[in-house]
CSV table of C-alpha atoms in Angstrom, one decimal:
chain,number,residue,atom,x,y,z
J,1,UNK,CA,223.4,48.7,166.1
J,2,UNK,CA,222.2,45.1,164.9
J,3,UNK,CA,218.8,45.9,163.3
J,4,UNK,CA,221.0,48.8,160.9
J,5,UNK,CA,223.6,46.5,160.3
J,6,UNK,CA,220.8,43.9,159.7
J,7,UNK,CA,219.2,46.8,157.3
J,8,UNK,CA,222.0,47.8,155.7
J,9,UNK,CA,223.0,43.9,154.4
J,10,UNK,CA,219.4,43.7,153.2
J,11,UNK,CA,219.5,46.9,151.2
J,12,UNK,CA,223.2,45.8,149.7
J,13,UNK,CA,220.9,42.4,148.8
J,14,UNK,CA,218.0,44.2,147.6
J,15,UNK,CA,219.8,46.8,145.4
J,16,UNK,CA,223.1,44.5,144.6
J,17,UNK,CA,225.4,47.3,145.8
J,18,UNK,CA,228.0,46.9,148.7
J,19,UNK,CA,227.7,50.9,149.6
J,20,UNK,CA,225.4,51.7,151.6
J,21,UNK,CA,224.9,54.7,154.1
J,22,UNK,CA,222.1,55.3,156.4
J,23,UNK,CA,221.0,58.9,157.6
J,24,UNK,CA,218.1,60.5,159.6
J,25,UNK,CA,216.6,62.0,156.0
J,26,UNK,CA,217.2,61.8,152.9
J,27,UNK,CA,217.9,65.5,152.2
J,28,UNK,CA,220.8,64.3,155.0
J,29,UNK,CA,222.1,61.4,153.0
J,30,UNK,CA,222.4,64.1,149.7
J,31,UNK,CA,223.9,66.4,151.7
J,32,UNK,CA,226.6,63.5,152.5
J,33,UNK,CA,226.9,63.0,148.9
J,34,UNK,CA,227.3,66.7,148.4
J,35,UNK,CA,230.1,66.2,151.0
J,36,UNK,CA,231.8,63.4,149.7
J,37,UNK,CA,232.0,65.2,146.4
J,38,UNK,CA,234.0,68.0,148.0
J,39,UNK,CA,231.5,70.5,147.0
J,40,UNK,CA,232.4,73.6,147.8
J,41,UNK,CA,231.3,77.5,147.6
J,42,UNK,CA,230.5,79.0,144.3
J,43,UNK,CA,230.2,75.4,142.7
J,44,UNK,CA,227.2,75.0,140.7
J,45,UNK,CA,224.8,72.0,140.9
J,46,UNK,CA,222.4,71.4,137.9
J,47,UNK,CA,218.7,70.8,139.2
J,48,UNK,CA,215.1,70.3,138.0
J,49,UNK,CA,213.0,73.3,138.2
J,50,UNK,CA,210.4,71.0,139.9
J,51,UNK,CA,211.5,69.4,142.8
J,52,UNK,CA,211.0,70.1,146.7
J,53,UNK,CA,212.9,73.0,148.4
J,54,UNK,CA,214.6,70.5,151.4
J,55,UNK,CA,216.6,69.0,147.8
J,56,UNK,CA,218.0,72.9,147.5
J,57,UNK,CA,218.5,73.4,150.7
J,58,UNK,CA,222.0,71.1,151.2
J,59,UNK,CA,223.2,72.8,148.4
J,60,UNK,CA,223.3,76.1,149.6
J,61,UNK,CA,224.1,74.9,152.9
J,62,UNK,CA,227.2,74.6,151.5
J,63,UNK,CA,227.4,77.6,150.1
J,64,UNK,CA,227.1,76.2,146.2
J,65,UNK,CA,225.0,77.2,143.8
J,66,UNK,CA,221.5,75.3,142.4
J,67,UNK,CA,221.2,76.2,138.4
J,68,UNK,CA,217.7,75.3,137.4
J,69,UNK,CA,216.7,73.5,133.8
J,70,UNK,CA,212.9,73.3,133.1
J,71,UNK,CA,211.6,69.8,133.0
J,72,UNK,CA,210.0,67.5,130.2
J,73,UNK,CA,206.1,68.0,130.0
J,74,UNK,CA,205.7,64.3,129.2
J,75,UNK,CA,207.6,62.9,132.4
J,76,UNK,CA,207.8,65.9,134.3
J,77,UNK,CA,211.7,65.3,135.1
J,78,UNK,CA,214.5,67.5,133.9
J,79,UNK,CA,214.8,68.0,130.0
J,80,UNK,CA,218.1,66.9,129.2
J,81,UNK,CA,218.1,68.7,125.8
J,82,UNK,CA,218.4,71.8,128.2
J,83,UNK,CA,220.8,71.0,130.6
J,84,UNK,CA,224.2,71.9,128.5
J,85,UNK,CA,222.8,75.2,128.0
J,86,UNK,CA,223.5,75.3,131.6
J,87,UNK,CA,226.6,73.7,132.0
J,88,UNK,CA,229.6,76.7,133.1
J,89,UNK,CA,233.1,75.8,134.1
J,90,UNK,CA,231.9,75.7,137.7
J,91,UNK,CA,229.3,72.8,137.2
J,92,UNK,CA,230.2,70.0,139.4
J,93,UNK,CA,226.8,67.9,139.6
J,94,UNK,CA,223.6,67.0,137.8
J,95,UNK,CA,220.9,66.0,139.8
J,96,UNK,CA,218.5,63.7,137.8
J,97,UNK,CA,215.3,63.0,139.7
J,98,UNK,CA,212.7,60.3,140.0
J,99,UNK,CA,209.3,62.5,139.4
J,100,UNK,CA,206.7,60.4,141.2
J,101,UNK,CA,208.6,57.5,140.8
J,102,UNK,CA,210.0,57.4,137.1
J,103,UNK,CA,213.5,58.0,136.5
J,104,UNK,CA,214.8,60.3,134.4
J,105,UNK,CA,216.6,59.9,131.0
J,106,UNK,CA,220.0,58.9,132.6
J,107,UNK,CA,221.7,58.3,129.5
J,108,UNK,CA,221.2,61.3,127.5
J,109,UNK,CA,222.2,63.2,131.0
J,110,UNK,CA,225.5,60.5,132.2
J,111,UNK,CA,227.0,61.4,128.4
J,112,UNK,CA,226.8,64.9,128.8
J,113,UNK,CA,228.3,64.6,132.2
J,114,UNK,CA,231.3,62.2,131.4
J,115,UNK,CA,231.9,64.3,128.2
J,116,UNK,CA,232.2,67.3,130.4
J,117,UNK,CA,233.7,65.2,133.8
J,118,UNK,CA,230.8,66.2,135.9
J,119,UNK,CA,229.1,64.1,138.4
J,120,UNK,CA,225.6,62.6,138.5
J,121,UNK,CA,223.7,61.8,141.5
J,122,UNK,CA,220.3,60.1,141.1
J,123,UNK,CA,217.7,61.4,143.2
J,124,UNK,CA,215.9,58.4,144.1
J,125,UNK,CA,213.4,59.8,146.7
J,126,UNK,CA,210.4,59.0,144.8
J,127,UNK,CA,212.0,56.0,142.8
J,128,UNK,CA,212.5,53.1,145.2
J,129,UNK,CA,211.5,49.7,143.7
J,130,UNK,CA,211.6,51.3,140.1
J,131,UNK,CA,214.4,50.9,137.2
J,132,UNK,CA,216.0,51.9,134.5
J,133,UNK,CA,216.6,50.0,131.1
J,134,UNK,CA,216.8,47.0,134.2
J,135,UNK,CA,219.1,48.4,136.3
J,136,UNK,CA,217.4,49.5,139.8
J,137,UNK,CA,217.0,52.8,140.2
J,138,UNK,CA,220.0,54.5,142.5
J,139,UNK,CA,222.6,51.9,141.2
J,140,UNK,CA,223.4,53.6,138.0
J,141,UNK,CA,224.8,57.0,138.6
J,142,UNK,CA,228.0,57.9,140.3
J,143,UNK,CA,226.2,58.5,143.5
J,144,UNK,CA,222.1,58.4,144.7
J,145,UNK,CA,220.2,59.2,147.8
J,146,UNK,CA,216.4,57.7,148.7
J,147,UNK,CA,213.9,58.9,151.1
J,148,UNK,CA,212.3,56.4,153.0
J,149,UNK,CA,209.9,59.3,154.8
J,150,UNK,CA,206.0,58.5,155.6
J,151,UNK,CA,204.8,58.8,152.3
J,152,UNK,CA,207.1,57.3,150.6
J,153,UNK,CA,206.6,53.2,149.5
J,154,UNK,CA,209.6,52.2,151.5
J,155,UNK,CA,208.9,53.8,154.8
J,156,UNK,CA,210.6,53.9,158.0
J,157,UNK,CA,208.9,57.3,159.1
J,158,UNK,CA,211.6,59.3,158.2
J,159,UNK,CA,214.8,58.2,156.7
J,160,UNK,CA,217.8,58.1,154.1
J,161,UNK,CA,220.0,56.4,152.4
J,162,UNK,CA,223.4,57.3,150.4
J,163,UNK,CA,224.2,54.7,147.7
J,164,UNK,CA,227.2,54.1,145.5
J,165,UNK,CA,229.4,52.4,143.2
J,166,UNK,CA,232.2,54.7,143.2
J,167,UNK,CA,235.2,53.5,145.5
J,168,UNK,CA,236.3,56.8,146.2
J,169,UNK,CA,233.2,58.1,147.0
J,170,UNK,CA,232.1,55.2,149.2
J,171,UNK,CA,235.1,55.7,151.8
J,172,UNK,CA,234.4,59.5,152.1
J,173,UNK,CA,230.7,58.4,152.7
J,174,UNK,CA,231.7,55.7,155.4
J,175,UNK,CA,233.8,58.7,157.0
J,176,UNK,CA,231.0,60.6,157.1
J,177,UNK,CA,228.8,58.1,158.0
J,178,UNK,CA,230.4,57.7,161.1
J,179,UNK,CA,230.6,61.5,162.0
J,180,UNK,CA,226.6,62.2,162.5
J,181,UNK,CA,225.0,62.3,165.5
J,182,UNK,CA,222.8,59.7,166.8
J,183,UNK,CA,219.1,60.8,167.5
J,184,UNK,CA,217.7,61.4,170.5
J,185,UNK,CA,215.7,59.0,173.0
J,186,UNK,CA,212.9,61.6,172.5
J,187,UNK,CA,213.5,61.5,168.9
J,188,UNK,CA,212.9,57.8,168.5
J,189,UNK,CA,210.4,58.0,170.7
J,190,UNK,CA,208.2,60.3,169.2
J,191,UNK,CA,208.9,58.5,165.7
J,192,UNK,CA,207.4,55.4,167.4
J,193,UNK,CA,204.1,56.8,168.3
J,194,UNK,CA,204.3,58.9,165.0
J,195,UNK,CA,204.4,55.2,163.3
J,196,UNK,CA,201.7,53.6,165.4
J,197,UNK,CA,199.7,57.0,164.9
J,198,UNK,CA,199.9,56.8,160.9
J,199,UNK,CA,199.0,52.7,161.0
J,200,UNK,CA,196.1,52.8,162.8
J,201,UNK,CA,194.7,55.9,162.7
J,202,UNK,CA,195.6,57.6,159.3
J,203,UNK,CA,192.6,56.4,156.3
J,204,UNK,CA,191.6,58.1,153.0
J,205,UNK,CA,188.5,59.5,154.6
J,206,UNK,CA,190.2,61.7,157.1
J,207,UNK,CA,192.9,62.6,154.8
J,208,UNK,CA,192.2,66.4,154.6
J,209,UNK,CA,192.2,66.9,158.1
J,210,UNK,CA,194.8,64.8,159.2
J,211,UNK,CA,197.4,66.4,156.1
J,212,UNK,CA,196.4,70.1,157.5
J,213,UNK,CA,197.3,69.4,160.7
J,214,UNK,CA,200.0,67.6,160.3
J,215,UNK,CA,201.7,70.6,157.9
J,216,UNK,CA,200.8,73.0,160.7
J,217,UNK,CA,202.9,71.0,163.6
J,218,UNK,CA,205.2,70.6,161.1
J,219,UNK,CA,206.1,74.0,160.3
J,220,UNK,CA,205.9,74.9,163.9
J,221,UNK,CA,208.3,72.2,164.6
J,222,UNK,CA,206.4,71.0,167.0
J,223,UNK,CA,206.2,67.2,164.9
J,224,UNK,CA,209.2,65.4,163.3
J,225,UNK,CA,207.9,66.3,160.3
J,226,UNK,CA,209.3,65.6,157.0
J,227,UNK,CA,209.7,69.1,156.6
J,228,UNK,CA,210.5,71.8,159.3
J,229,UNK,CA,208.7,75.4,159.5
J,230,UNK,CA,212.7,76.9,159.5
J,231,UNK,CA,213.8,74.7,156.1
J,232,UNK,CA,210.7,76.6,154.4
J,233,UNK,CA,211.6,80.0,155.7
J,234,UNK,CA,215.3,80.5,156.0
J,235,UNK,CA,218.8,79.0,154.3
J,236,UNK,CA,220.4,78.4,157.3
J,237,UNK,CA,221.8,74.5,158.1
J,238,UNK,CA,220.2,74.1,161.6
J,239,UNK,CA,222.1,72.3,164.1
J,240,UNK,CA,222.4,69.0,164.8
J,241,UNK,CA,221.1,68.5,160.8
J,242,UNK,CA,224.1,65.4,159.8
J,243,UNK,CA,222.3,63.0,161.8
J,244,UNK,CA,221.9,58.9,161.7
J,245,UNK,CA,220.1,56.4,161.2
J,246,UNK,CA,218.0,54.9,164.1
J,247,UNK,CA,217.6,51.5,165.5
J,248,UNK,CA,213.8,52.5,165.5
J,249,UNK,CA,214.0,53.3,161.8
J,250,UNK,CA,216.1,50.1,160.7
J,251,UNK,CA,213.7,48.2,162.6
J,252,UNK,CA,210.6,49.3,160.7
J,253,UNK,CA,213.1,48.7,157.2
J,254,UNK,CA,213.5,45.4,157.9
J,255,UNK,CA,209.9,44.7,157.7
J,256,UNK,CA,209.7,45.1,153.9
J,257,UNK,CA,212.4,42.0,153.8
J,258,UNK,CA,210.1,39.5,154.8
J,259,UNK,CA,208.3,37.5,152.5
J,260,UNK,CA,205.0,36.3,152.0
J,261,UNK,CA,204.6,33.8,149.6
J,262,UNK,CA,208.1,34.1,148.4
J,263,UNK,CA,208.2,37.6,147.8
J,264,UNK,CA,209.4,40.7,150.0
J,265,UNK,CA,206.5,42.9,150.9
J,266,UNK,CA,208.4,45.8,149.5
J,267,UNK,CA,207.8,43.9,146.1
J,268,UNK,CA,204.3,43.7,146.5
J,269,UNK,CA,203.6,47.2,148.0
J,270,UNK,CA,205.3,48.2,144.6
J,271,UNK,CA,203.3,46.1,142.7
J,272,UNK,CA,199.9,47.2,144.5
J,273,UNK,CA,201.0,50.9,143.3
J,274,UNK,CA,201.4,49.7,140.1
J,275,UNK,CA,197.8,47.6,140.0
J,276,UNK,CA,196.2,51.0,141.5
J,277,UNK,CA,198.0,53.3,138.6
J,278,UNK,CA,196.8,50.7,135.6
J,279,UNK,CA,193.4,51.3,136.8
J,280,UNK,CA,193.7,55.2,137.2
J,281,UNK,CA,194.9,54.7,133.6
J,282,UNK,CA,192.1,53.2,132.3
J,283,UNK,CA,189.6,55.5,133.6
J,284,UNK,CA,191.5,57.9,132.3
J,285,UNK,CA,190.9,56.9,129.0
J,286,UNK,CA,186.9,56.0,129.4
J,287,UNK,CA,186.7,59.4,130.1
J,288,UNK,CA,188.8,60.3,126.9
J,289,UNK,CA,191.8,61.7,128.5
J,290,UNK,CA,195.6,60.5,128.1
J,291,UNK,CA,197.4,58.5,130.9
J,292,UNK,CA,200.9,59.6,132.2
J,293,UNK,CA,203.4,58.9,129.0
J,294,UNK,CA,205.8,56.0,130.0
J,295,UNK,CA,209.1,56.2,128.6
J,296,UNK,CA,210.0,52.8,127.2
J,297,UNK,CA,213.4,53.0,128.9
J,298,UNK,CA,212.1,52.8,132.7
J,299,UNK,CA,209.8,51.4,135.2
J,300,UNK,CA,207.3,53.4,136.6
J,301,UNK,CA,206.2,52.9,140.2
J,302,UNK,CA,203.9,55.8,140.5
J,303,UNK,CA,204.7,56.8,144.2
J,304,UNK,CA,202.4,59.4,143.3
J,305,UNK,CA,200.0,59.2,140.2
J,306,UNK,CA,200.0,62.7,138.3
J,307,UNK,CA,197.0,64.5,136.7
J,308,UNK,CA,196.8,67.8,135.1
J,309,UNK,CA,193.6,69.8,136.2
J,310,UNK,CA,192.4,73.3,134.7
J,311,UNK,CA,191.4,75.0,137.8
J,312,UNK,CA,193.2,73.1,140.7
J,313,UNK,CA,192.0,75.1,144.0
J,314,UNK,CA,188.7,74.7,143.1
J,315,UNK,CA,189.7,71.0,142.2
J,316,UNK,CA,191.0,70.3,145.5
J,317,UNK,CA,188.1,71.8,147.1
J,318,UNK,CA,185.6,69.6,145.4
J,319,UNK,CA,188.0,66.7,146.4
J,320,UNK,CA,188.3,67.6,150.4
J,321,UNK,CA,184.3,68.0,150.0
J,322,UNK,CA,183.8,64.4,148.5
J,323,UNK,CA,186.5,63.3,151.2
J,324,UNK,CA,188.7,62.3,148.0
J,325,UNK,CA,192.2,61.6,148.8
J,326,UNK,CA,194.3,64.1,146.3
J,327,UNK,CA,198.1,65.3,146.4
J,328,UNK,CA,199.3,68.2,145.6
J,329,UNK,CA,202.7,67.6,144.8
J,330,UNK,CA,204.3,70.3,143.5
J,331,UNK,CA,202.7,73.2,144.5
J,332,UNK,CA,205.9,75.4,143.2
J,333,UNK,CA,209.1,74.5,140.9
J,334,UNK,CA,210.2,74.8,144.8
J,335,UNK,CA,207.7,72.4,146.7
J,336,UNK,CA,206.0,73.5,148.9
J,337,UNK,CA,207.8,77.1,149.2
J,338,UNK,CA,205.0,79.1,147.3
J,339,UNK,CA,206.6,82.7,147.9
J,340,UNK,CA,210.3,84.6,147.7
J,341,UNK,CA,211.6,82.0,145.7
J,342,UNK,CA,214.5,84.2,145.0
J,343,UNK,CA,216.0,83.0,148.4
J,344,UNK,CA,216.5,79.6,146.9
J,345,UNK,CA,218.4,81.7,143.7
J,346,UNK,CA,215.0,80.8,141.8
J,347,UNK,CA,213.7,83.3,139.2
J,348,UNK,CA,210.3,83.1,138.3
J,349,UNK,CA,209.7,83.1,134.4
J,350,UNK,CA,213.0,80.8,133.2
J,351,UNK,CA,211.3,77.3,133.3
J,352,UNK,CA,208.0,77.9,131.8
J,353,UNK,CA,207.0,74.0,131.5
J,354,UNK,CA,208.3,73.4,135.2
J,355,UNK,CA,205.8,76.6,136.1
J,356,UNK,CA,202.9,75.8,134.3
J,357,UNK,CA,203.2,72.4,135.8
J,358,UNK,CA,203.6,73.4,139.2
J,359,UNK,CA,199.8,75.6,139.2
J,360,UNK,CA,198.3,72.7,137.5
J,361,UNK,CA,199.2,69.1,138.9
J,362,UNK,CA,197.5,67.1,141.3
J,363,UNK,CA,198.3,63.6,141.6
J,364,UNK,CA,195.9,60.7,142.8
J,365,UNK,CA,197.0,58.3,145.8
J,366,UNK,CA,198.1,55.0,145.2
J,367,UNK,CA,199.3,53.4,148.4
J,368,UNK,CA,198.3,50.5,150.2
J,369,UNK,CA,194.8,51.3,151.6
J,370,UNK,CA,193.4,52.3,148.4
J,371,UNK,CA,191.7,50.0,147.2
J,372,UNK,CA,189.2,49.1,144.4
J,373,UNK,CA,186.4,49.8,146.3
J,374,UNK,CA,188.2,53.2,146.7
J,375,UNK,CA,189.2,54.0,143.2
J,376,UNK,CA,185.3,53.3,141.7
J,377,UNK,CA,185.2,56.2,144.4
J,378,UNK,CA,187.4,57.9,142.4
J,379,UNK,CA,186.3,57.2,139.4
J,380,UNK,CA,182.3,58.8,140.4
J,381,UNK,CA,184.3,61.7,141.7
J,382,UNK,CA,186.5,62.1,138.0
J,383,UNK,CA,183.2,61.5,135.9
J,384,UNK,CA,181.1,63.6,138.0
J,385,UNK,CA,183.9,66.8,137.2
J,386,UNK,CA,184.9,65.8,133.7
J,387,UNK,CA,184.8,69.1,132.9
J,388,UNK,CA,187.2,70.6,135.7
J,389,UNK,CA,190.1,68.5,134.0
J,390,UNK,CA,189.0,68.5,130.4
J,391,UNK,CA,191.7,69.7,128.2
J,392,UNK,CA,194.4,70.8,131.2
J,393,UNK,CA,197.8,69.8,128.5
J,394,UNK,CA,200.7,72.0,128.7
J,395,UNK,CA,200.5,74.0,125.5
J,396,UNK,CA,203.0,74.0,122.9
J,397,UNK,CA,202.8,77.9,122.7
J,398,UNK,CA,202.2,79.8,125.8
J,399,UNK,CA,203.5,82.9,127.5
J,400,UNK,CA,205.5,82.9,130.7
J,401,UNK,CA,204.3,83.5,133.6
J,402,UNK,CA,205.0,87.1,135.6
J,403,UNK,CA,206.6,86.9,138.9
């Protein structure tokens, strides 16, 4: 497979890292790492209460156990000052994610962790192009994974990759690497057109329509959608799920490596998202509200750029009305599973901040065809409902929500 080898040597480049694996997705390529890790029943893997449900789902594929820790209300990642509350004899992993692109606190969470010899894996799935103290995110931890799905800044339609710096981890990865099935002709095929589809088709102003429909194929699996009707309805590993990498999907990776004038467009799409959040910020404060906090320890790439809102379903039906772009990541500590949680070994009520977040948040777009044409858009739209997001914090004091 030349254009994945090709891929591969560009990530190693890009992320100064010789251990690279590619998968099909990127809950494949944790799932890998999971595996690599000898992870086995009963073994408990600590997790943010705000994440999306296809992250739980290789855990209890392999019959281990998430444990849930409520998440910061500044940088909506995991609290660290809650995770050894957590920790049991059977903990094996922490899982510290990149919330819409910011990683999380990774040395507060790596010293617990060595202190108590358990692993960390970064979940990088928002966080490609973003760092930590200077280090890239995904090279710091024992083990990461990315997603380079639709959405994502580093797209290849769908996608994953495993990363590490841990020998013995790296040859269990390259064993299993070499064990997943290669997708389909029709697989590729479909993820062509799916490509071509989302280039020329997909634009702010038919956002709505095109993200309902969309979610609908998906969930009756009749799309390659990033997430499956059966991942949101049953904890069963479906067959066929260890899967590889695509020449189709390496192809469209190696697109980011080129350069235009001396940079890689993967540089510059980050740095777009980044010129698109500085001026959400600053509306943010002409209309008297605070901006996302920024840690002074990472890089923010705002894959997604969150906002608190009081009422959000009415929010989001003001936005589809106005033809405003809006996210509505998470919808649930379990994104986008909205009902029996409990499946998923979630109970309602124990991560109050993660909760409140999860019925409040909508984040604004920032990817390449917004523009500032679009975000004075935006802007009207903000100003014209002040009042719809005046005050939305989380409070210091607050009861917790009933199941």
């Amino acid at each position: 497979m030349i254009n994945a080898d090709n891929f591969k040597h560009k990530l190693q480049n890009y992320l100064n890292t010789k251990n690279i694996y590619l998968f099909w997705k990127g809950r494949v390529a944790l799932y890998a790492i999971l595996k690599a890790l000898d992870i086995k029943p009963g073994d408990e893997i600590i997790v943010p209460a705000f994440t999306c449900v296809v992250v739980i789902n290789p855990i209890l594929y392999l019959g281990a156990k998430p444990i849930y820790v409520d998440i910061d209300k500044k940088t909506f990642n995991m609290n660290p000052e809650k995770i050894e509350e957590k920790i049991t004899s059977k903990t094996k992993v922490i899982l510290a994610q990149n919330t819409f692109g910011l990683s999380s606190d990774l040395d507060s969470i790596m010293e617990i962790a060595k202190s108590r010899d358990i692993w960390v894996i970064e979940d990088c799935a928002h966080g490609f192009g973003g760092s930590y103290k200077e280090r890239k995110n995904g090279t710091i931890a024992d083990a990461a994974f990315f997603s380079t799905q639709w959405n994502k800044p580093f797209s290849t339609g769908l996608g994953g990759i495993a990363v590490t710096n841990n020998e013995f981890i790296a040859k269990k990865l390259e064993k299993i690497e070499k064990k997943a099935i290669k997708p389909s002709f029709k697989e590729e095929f479909i993820l062509k057109l799916l490509m071509i589809l989302r280039e020329k088709v997909l634009t702010p102003e038919i956002y709505w329509i095109a993200l309902k429909g969309y979610r609908k194929l998906s969930e009756w699996n009749l799309i390659l959608g990033s997430s499956q009707g059966y991942e949101l309805k049953e904890i069963k590993m479906p067959k066929n799920f260890l899967k590889g990498f695509s020449e189709t999907q390496a192809k469209a990776g190696l697109k980011y490596f080129e350069k235009v004038n001396g940079e890689y467009k993967i540089d510059l799409i980050i740095k777009h998202r980044k010129k698109i959040a500085n001026l959400y910020k600053q509306i943010l404060k002409d209309l008297g509200f605070e901006p996302p906090y920024e840690p002074s320890y990472a890089e923010h790439t705002y894959l997604k750029f969150p906002l608190l809102v009081k009422n959000r379903e009415k929010f989001f039906k003001l936005a589809e009305k106005y033809k405003i772009e809006l996210g509505d990541w998470f919808l649930s500590p379990l994104h986008p599973v909205q009902e029996n949680l409990e499946k998923w070994l979630y109970k309602w009520g124990k991560n109050p901040i993660g909760e409140f977040a999860s019925r409040h948040i909508v984040n604004l777009p920032t990817h390449g065809k917004i523009d500032e044409n679009y975000v004075d858009r935006i802007y009207s739209f903000l100003k014209k409902y002040k009042n719809e997001i005046m005050g939305c914090s989380v409070p210091k004091d607050y009861k917790k929500y009933e199941a």
